[in-house]
mmCIF file of C-alpha atoms in Angstrom:
data_model
loop_
_atom_site.group_PDB
_atom_site.id
_atom_site.type_symbol
_atom_site.label_atom_id
_atom_site.label_comp_id
_atom_site.label_asym_id
_atom_site.label_seq_id
_atom_site.Cartn_x
_atom_site.Cartn_y
_atom_site.Cartn_z
ATOM 1 C CA MET A 221 -31.467 23.641 12.456
ATOM 2 C CA ASN A 222 -31.559 20.011 13.647
ATOM 3 C CA LYS A 223 -28.542 17.867 14.193
ATOM 4 C CA LYS A 224 -28.960 16.022 10.927
ATOM 5 C CA MET A 225 -28.808 19.132 8.823
ATOM 6 C CA ILE A 226 -25.769 20.433 10.760
ATOM 7 C CA LEU A 227 -24.030 16.994 9.896
ATOM 8 C CA LEU A 228 -25.041 17.239 6.360
ATOM 9 C CA ALA A 229 -23.767 20.784 6.070
ATOM 10 C CA VAL A 230 -20.414 19.729 7.546
ATOM 11 C CA VAL A 231 -20.108 16.746 5.193
ATOM 12 C CA ILE A 232 -21.049 18.984 2.098
ATOM 13 C CA LEU A 233 -18.249 21.410 3.179
ATOM 14 C CA ALA A 234 -15.719 18.567 3.481
ATOM 15 C CA LEU A 235 -16.573 17.337 0.070
ATOM 16 C CA ALA A 236 -16.312 20.779 -1.406
ATOM 17 C CA SER A 237 -12.742 21.103 0.154
ATOM 18 C CA LEU A 238 -11.992 17.514 -1.110
ATOM 19 C CA ALA A 239 -12.613 18.522 -4.785
ATOM 20 C CA CYS A 240 -10.799 15.992 -6.927
ATOM 21 C CA SER A 241 -7.874 15.370 -4.499
ATOM 22 C CA ILE A 242 -6.669 15.873 -0.865
ATOM 23 C CA ASN A 243 -3.335 17.588 0.029
ATOM 24 C CA ILE A 244 -1.257 15.314 2.243
ATOM 25 C CA ASN A 245 1.335 17.137 4.422
ATOM 26 C CA LEU A 246 3.557 14.882 6.491
ATOM 27 C CA PRO A 247 4.040 16.267 9.946
ATOM 28 C CA SER A 248 7.656 17.137 10.948
ATOM 29 C CA MET A 249 9.872 16.348 13.866
ATOM 30 C CA ASN A 250 13.141 17.574 15.290
ATOM 31 C CA ARG A 251 15.849 15.231 16.393
ATOM 32 C CA LYS A 252 19.559 15.788 17.148
ATOM 33 C CA THR A 253 21.684 14.446 14.258
ATOM 34 C CA GLY A 254 25.126 12.984 14.161
ATOM 35 C CA PRO A 255 27.496 11.764 11.395
ATOM 36 C CA THR A 256 25.818 9.867 8.560
ATOM 37 C CA VAL A 257 26.296 6.088 8.816
ATOM 38 C CA THR A 258 25.415 3.433 6.409
ATOM 39 C CA ASP A 259 24.930 -0.153 7.717
ATOM 40 C CA THR A 260 24.671 -3.260 5.633
ATOM 41 C CA ILE A 261 21.613 -5.407 6.122
ATOM 42 C CA PHE A 262 21.973 -9.031 5.074
ATOM 43 C CA VAL A 263 19.728 -11.980 5.843
ATOM 44 C CA PRO A 264 20.676 -15.243 4.365
ATOM 45 C CA LEU A 265 18.295 -17.649 2.629
ATOM 46 C CA PRO A 266 16.726 -20.249 4.964
ATOM 47 C CA GLU A 267 18.541 -23.544 4.996
ATOM 48 C CA ASP A 268 15.410 -25.322 3.725
ATOM 49 C CA ALA A 269 14.629 -24.149 0.298
ATOM 50 C CA GLN A 270 10.952 -25.300 0.685
ATOM 51 C CA THR A 271 10.189 -23.621 4.022
ATOM 52 C CA SER A 272 8.503 -20.210 3.736
ATOM 53 C CA ALA A 273 9.971 -17.256 5.534
ATOM 54 C CA ASP A 274 8.186 -14.528 7.543
ATOM 55 C CA VAL A 275 9.639 -11.207 6.955
ATOM 56 C CA GLU A 276 8.632 -8.147 8.895
ATOM 57 C CA LEU A 277 9.906 -4.580 8.350
ATOM 58 C CA ASN A 278 9.157 -1.999 11.099
ATOM 59 C CA PHE A 279 10.012 1.484 9.738
ATOM 60 C CA GLY A 280 9.047 4.600 11.760
ATOM 61 C CA ALA A 281 9.774 7.369 9.131
ATOM 62 C CA GLY A 282 12.002 8.234 6.337
ATOM 63 C CA THR A 283 12.492 6.757 2.918
ATOM 64 C CA LEU A 284 12.093 3.035 2.141
ATOM 65 C CA LYS A 285 12.819 1.502 -1.186
ATOM 66 C CA LEU A 286 12.115 -2.174 -1.592
ATOM 67 C CA LYS A 287 12.747 -4.200 -4.806
ATOM 68 C CA PRO A 288 13.552 -7.717 -6.051
ATOM 69 C CA GLY A 289 17.006 -8.892 -6.849
ATOM 70 C CA ALA A 290 18.862 -10.155 -3.717
ATOM 71 C CA GLN A 291 21.153 -12.804 -4.855
ATOM 72 C CA ASP A 292 21.731 -15.834 -2.596
ATOM 73 C CA ALA A 293 19.899 -13.856 0.189
ATOM 74 C CA LEU A 294 16.496 -13.363 1.553
ATOM 75 C CA VAL A 295 17.201 -9.676 2.314
ATOM 76 C CA ASP A 296 20.159 -7.652 1.142
ATOM 77 C CA GLY A 297 20.625 -3.774 1.295
ATOM 78 C CA THR A 298 21.650 -0.800 3.213
ATOM 79 C CA ALA A 299 20.277 1.686 5.849
ATOM 80 C CA THR A 300 21.721 5.163 5.819
ATOM 81 C CA TYR A 301 20.858 7.375 8.889
ATOM 82 C CA ASN A 302 22.335 10.252 10.946
ATOM 83 C CA VAL A 303 20.424 9.741 14.184
ATOM 84 C CA PRO A 304 22.029 6.899 16.366
ATOM 85 C CA ASP A 305 18.685 5.648 17.666
ATOM 86 C CA PHE A 306 17.733 4.765 14.075
ATOM 87 C CA LYS A 307 20.358 2.149 13.761
ATOM 88 C CA PRO A 308 18.380 -0.881 12.387
ATOM 89 C CA ILE A 309 18.202 -4.130 14.416
ATOM 90 C CA VAL A 310 17.900 -7.418 12.666
ATOM 91 C CA THR A 311 16.441 -10.355 14.487
ATOM 92 C CA VAL A 312 16.302 -13.919 13.069
ATOM 93 C CA GLU A 313 14.501 -16.649 14.948
ATOM 94 C CA ASN A 314 14.265 -19.812 12.764
ATOM 95 C CA ASP A 315 12.309 -18.551 9.637
ATOM 96 C CA HIS A 316 10.936 -15.367 11.261
ATOM 97 C CA ILE A 317 12.876 -12.314 10.322
ATOM 98 C CA ASN A 318 12.388 -8.965 11.950
ATOM 99 C CA ILE A 319 14.097 -5.741 10.752
ATOM 100 C CA ASN A 320 13.336 -2.795 13.053
ATOM 101 C CA GLN A 321 14.144 0.867 12.933
ATOM 102 C CA GLY A 322 16.230 1.022 16.108
ATOM 103 C CA ASP A 323 15.049 1.627 19.554
ATOM 104 C CA PHE A 324 13.694 5.078 19.118
ATOM 105 C CA ASN A 325 10.045 5.398 20.193
ATOM 106 C CA PHE A 326 8.007 7.722 17.908
ATOM 107 C CA GLU A 327 5.296 9.859 19.378
ATOM 108 C CA GLY A 328 2.450 10.266 16.864
ATOM 109 C CA ILE A 329 3.308 9.915 13.166
ATOM 110 C CA PRO A 330 6.454 11.969 12.520
ATOM 111 C CA SER A 331 8.382 12.729 9.400
ATOM 112 C CA PHE A 332 11.700 14.280 8.999
ATOM 113 C CA LYS A 333 13.108 17.782 8.336
ATOM 114 C CA GLN A 334 15.770 18.001 5.703
ATOM 115 C CA ASP A 335 18.689 17.594 8.069
ATOM 116 C CA ILE A 336 17.531 14.186 9.229
ATOM 117 C CA VAL A 337 18.388 11.214 7.235
ATOM 118 C CA ASN A 338 16.882 7.713 7.360
ATOM 119 C CA ASP A 339 16.842 5.896 4.074
ATOM 120 C CA TRP A 340 16.550 2.076 3.580
ATOM 121 C CA ILE A 341 17.201 0.412 0.185
ATOM 122 C CA LEU A 342 16.521 -3.291 0.372
ATOM 123 C CA SER A 343 16.272 -6.044 -2.119
ATOM 124 C CA LEU A 344 14.295 -9.244 -1.624
ATOM 125 C CA GLY A 345 15.251 -12.793 -2.590
ATOM 126 C CA ASN A 346 12.879 -14.948 -4.746
ATOM 127 C CA HIS A 347 12.131 -17.297 -1.840
ATOM 128 C CA PRO A 348 8.585 -18.047 -0.638
ATOM 129 C CA MET A 349 7.667 -15.514 2.103
ATOM 130 C CA SER A 350 5.031 -13.745 3.973
ATOM 131 C CA LEU A 351 5.871 -10.071 3.921
ATOM 132 C CA VAL A 352 4.655 -7.497 6.582
ATOM 133 C CA ILE A 353 5.493 -3.801 6.396
ATOM 134 C CA LYS A 354 4.634 -1.630 9.345
ATOM 135 C CA ALA A 355 5.544 2.120 8.877
ATOM 136 C CA GLY A 356 4.620 5.556 10.189
ATOM 137 C CA ALA A 357 5.072 8.600 7.996
ATOM 138 C CA TYR A 358 7.416 7.786 5.134
ATOM 139 C CA LYS A 359 7.939 7.903 1.485
ATOM 140 C CA GLY A 360 8.024 4.500 -0.064
ATOM 141 C CA GLU A 361 9.035 2.805 -3.446
ATOM 142 C CA VAL A 362 8.000 -0.774 -3.232
ATOM 143 C CA GLU A 363 8.429 -3.057 -6.328
ATOM 144 C CA LEU A 364 7.362 -6.614 -5.819
ATOM 145 C CA GLY A 365 7.098 -7.974 -9.268
ATOM 146 C CA GLY A 366 8.347 -11.504 -9.964
ATOM 147 C CA LEU A 367 8.795 -12.503 -6.226
ATOM 148 C CA SER A 368 7.132 -15.406 -4.392
ATOM 149 C CA ILE A 369 4.978 -13.682 -1.738
ATOM 150 C CA GLU A 370 2.442 -15.922 0.049
ATOM 151 C CA ARG A 371 0.904 -13.219 2.119
ATOM 152 C CA LEU A 372 1.304 -9.385 2.014
ATOM 153 C CA GLU A 373 0.441 -6.985 4.871
ATOM 154 C CA ILE A 374 1.133 -3.301 4.802
ATOM 155 C CA SER A 375 0.062 -0.655 7.360
ATOM 156 C CA ASP A 376 1.326 2.931 7.518
ATOM 157 C CA GLY A 377 0.329 6.430 8.749
ATOM 158 C CA ALA A 378 0.517 9.668 6.867
ATOM 159 C CA ALA A 379 2.529 8.275 3.875
ATOM 160 C CA LYS A 380 3.312 8.741 0.279
ATOM 161 C CA VAL A 381 3.860 5.300 -1.300
ATOM 162 C CA ASP A 382 4.072 3.546 -4.563
ATOM 163 C CA VAL A 383 3.635 -0.308 -4.613
ATOM 164 C CA VAL A 384 3.940 -1.893 -7.869
ATOM 165 C CA PHE A 385 3.707 -5.541 -9.140
ATOM 166 C CA SER A 386 5.471 -5.167 -12.566
ATOM 167 C CA LYS A 387 5.489 -8.881 -13.085
ATOM 168 C CA PRO A 388 3.366 -11.695 -11.925
ATOM 169 C CA ASN A 389 3.852 -13.001 -8.358
ATOM 170 C CA GLN A 390 5.280 -16.462 -8.654
ATOM 171 C CA VAL A 391 3.025 -18.124 -6.135
ATOM 172 C CA GLN A 392 -0.584 -17.626 -5.215
ATOM 173 C CA MET A 393 -0.888 -14.992 -2.640
ATOM 174 C CA SER A 394 -3.475 -15.932 0.087
ATOM 175 C CA SER A 395 -4.279 -12.410 0.982
ATOM 176 C CA LEU A 396 -3.206 -8.769 0.348
ATOM 177 C CA GLU A 397 -4.180 -6.245 2.989
ATOM 178 C CA TYR A 398 -3.313 -2.474 3.112
ATOM 179 C CA THR A 399 -4.223 -0.200 5.901
ATOM 180 C CA THR A 400 -3.233 3.493 5.678
ATOM 181 C CA GLY A 401 -4.151 6.832 7.252
ATOM 182 C CA ALA A 402 -4.001 10.347 5.534
ATOM 183 C CA SER A 403 -1.871 9.204 2.822
ATOM 184 C CA GLU A 404 -1.113 9.263 -0.927
ATOM 185 C CA VAL A 405 -1.005 5.582 -1.939
ATOM 186 C CA SER A 406 -0.666 4.150 -5.439
ATOM 187 C CA LEU A 407 -1.002 0.378 -6.045
ATOM 188 C CA GLU A 408 -0.102 -0.721 -9.619
ATOM 189 C CA GLY A 409 -0.295 -4.059 -11.437
ATOM 190 C CA LEU A 410 -2.645 -5.531 -8.724
ATOM 191 C CA ALA A 411 -3.644 -8.457 -11.019
ATOM 192 C CA ASN A 412 -0.031 -9.483 -10.977
ATOM 193 C CA ALA A 413 -0.265 -9.935 -7.078
ATOM 194 C CA ASN A 414 -1.864 -13.345 -7.993
ATOM 195 C CA THR A 415 -4.328 -13.128 -5.134
ATOM 196 C CA THR A 416 -8.074 -13.792 -4.887
ATOM 197 C CA ASP A 417 -8.485 -11.799 -1.755
ATOM 198 C CA MET A 418 -7.638 -8.162 -1.143
ATOM 199 C CA THR A 419 -8.571 -5.608 1.359
ATOM 200 C CA PHE A 420 -7.736 -1.740 1.477
ATOM 201 C CA ARG A 421 -8.595 0.375 4.315
ATOM 202 C CA GLY A 422 -7.954 4.038 3.983
ATOM 203 C CA GLY A 423 -8.537 7.350 6.000
ATOM 204 C CA ALA A 424 -8.532 10.748 4.490
ATOM 205 C CA GLY A 425 -6.272 10.543 1.419
ATOM 206 C CA ASN A 426 -5.832 10.060 -2.217
ATOM 207 C CA TYR A 427 -5.728 6.493 -3.353
ATOM 208 C CA LYS A 428 -5.186 4.803 -6.801
ATOM 209 C CA LEU A 429 -5.769 1.136 -7.221
ATOM 210 C CA ASP A 430 -4.687 -0.067 -10.668
ATOM 211 C CA PHE A 431 -5.504 -3.670 -11.529
ATOM 212 C CA SER A 432 -3.392 -4.075 -14.691
ATOM 213 C CA GLY A 433 -1.499 -7.253 -15.103
ATOM 214 C CA GLU A 434 -2.109 -10.955 -15.451
ATOM 215 C CA LEU A 435 -5.481 -11.838 -13.779
ATOM 216 C CA ARG A 436 -4.963 -15.634 -13.244
ATOM 217 C CA ASP A 437 -8.146 -16.179 -11.100
ATOM 218 C CA ASP A 438 -11.316 -14.218 -9.873
ATOM 219 C CA MET A 439 -10.448 -11.506 -7.433
ATOM 220 C CA ASP A 440 -12.496 -10.144 -4.504
ATOM 221 C CA VAL A 441 -11.590 -6.743 -3.418
ATOM 222 C CA TYR A 442 -12.929 -4.909 -0.272
ATOM 223 C CA ILE A 443 -12.298 -1.188 -0.056
ATOM 224 C CA GLU A 444 -13.225 0.897 3.071
ATOM 225 C CA SER A 445 -12.447 4.508 3.399
ATOM 226 C CA GLY A 446 -13.380 7.756 4.998
ATOM 227 C CA VAL A 447 -13.346 11.190 3.346
ATOM 228 C CA SER A 448 -11.084 10.445 0.486
ATOM 229 C CA SER A 449 -10.484 10.339 -3.296
ATOM 230 C CA ILE A 450 -10.218 6.908 -4.793
ATOM 231 C CA THR A 451 -9.395 5.972 -8.308
ATOM 232 C CA VAL A 452 -10.041 2.327 -9.585
ATOM 233 C CA ILE A 453 -8.386 1.455 -12.934
ATOM 234 C CA ILE A 454 -9.546 -1.749 -14.720
ATOM 235 C CA PRO A 455 -7.948 -2.782 -17.942
ATOM 236 C CA GLU A 456 -10.083 -2.591 -21.090
ATOM 237 C CA GLY A 457 -11.472 -6.071 -21.780
ATOM 238 C CA VAL A 458 -11.627 -7.328 -18.189
ATOM 239 C CA ASN A 459 -14.707 -8.320 -16.271
ATOM 240 C CA ALA A 460 -15.240 -6.187 -13.336
ATOM 241 C CA ARG A 461 -18.120 -5.288 -11.085
ATOM 242 C CA VAL A 462 -18.088 -2.510 -8.459
ATOM 243 C CA LEU A 463 -20.691 -2.574 -5.634
ATOM 244 C CA THR A 464 -20.781 0.733 -3.810
ATOM 245 C CA GLU A 465 -22.142 1.598 -0.342
ATOM 246 C CA GLY A 466 -22.311 5.174 1.101
ATOM 247 C CA GLY A 467 -24.848 7.687 0.340
ATOM 248 C CA LEU A 468 -22.509 10.716 0.480
ATOM 249 C CA MET A 469 -19.942 9.591 -2.067
ATOM 250 C CA THR A 470 -19.874 10.759 -5.611
ATOM 251 C CA VAL A 471 -18.926 8.216 -8.381
ATOM 252 C CA GLY A 472 -17.532 9.208 -11.682
ATOM 253 C CA THR A 473 -16.670 7.003 -14.633
ATOM 254 C CA ASP A 474 -14.529 7.124 -17.663
ATOM 255 C CA GLY A 475 -14.582 4.457 -20.238
ATOM 256 C CA SER A 476 -16.869 1.406 -20.835
ATOM 257 C CA TRP A 477 -18.682 1.439 -17.472
ATOM 258 C CA HIS A 478 -22.499 0.658 -17.139
ATOM 259 C CA GLN A 479 -24.451 1.534 -14.025
ATOM 260 C CA THR A 480 -27.441 -0.130 -12.538
ATOM 261 C CA GLY A 481 -28.410 1.382 -9.223
ATOM 262 C CA ASP A 482 -25.422 1.276 -6.903
ATOM 263 C CA THR A 483 -23.569 -1.148 -8.984
ATOM 264 C CA TYR A 484 -21.044 -0.456 -11.932
ATOM 265 C CA GLN A 485 -19.852 -3.032 -14.495
ATOM 266 C CA THR A 486 -17.600 -3.405 -17.309
ATOM 267 C CA THR A 487 -17.503 -6.468 -19.405
ATOM 268 C CA GLY A 488 -14.857 -8.480 -21.129
ATOM 269 C CA SER A 489 -13.450 -12.032 -21.070
ATOM 270 C CA GLY A 490 -11.756 -14.327 -18.658
ATOM 271 C CA ASN A 491 -11.749 -13.855 -14.861
ATOM 272 C CA THR A 492 -13.779 -11.292 -12.912
ATOM 273 C CA ILE A 493 -12.629 -8.585 -10.488
ATOM 274 C CA THR A 494 -15.481 -7.820 -7.752
ATOM 275 C CA LEU A 495 -15.049 -4.634 -5.728
ATOM 276 C CA HIS A 496 -17.025 -3.847 -2.669
ATOM 277 C CA VAL A 497 -16.594 -0.123 -1.945
ATOM 278 C CA LYS A 498 -17.776 1.412 1.244
ATOM 279 C CA MET A 499 -16.917 5.138 1.799
ATOM 280 C CA GLY A 500 -18.245 7.567 4.406
ATOM 281 C CA ALA A 501 -17.865 10.308 1.935
ATOM 282 C CA GLY A 502 -15.623 11.403 -0.966
ATOM 283 C CA ASN A 503 -15.001 10.732 -4.616
ATOM 284 C CA LEU A 504 -14.811 7.365 -6.359
ATOM 285 C CA ARG A 505 -13.556 7.447 -9.854
ATOM 286 C CA LEU A 506 -13.832 4.259 -12.077
ATOM 287 C CA GLU A 507 -11.674 4.226 -15.124
ATOM 288 C CA THR A 508 -10.764 1.700 -17.836
ATOM 289 C CA GLY A 509 -7.083 1.527 -18.804
ATOM 290 C CA ASN A 510 -4.947 -0.059 -21.517
ATOM 291 C CA PRO A 511 -5.334 -3.910 -21.583
#
């Protein structure tokens, strides 16, 4: 048996084990705990209401909840933890804000056993900002609807994350970039992000990209992934075109999709979503959802 046949056999076995989804188990770590402490995190609004802020969250592991609603503040919330090294550090330099998870250096991509606590609950103010989230293995609930995000960048490791735009972003977002590893990631209301340029890079995981919402302009989406399961949902009545690349992926459709070679299309009115999907191997499912 030559090398190509061996490689093909390995990929077929990987796809068979993939089936419709991938089980994501976050790795565990041990760390000496202490009393549970809750710190307040408060960053005031910039003095110049017209100046955009750069907000960066560096979160190693734990639970992160992010939502709109900060009143007279750029960031307002709490961090609850029981490992002293997890005490958050807030740095403000002009319009650049960094909120870091302490001085503890993680080895690899850890998550926590039940006796370790590290929970951030943060609200963001409706002020123009670039938002960067860098995380390791964590569980995230991120609601960004109705904010004024000019650029969004998220990168994480082995994570379970829901990102939702329940309302339209109030300014045009120059770019939306998400990079993840062996994760379960759900992105919903992506049309509400109000961006023309989106990039999603994944490893081996389960990913859902739901483009519901108000599509104010044409949108170009670039998806690159390894052995994974990806579901793309386009609302009924929206123009969308999906160009696929990757000879070892399988593509399934549900709804009003039409195939021509490696291109899948659904027709409607208004602006168009164009998706470029490149997968090493795995399952790509295209669905049409409620308008």
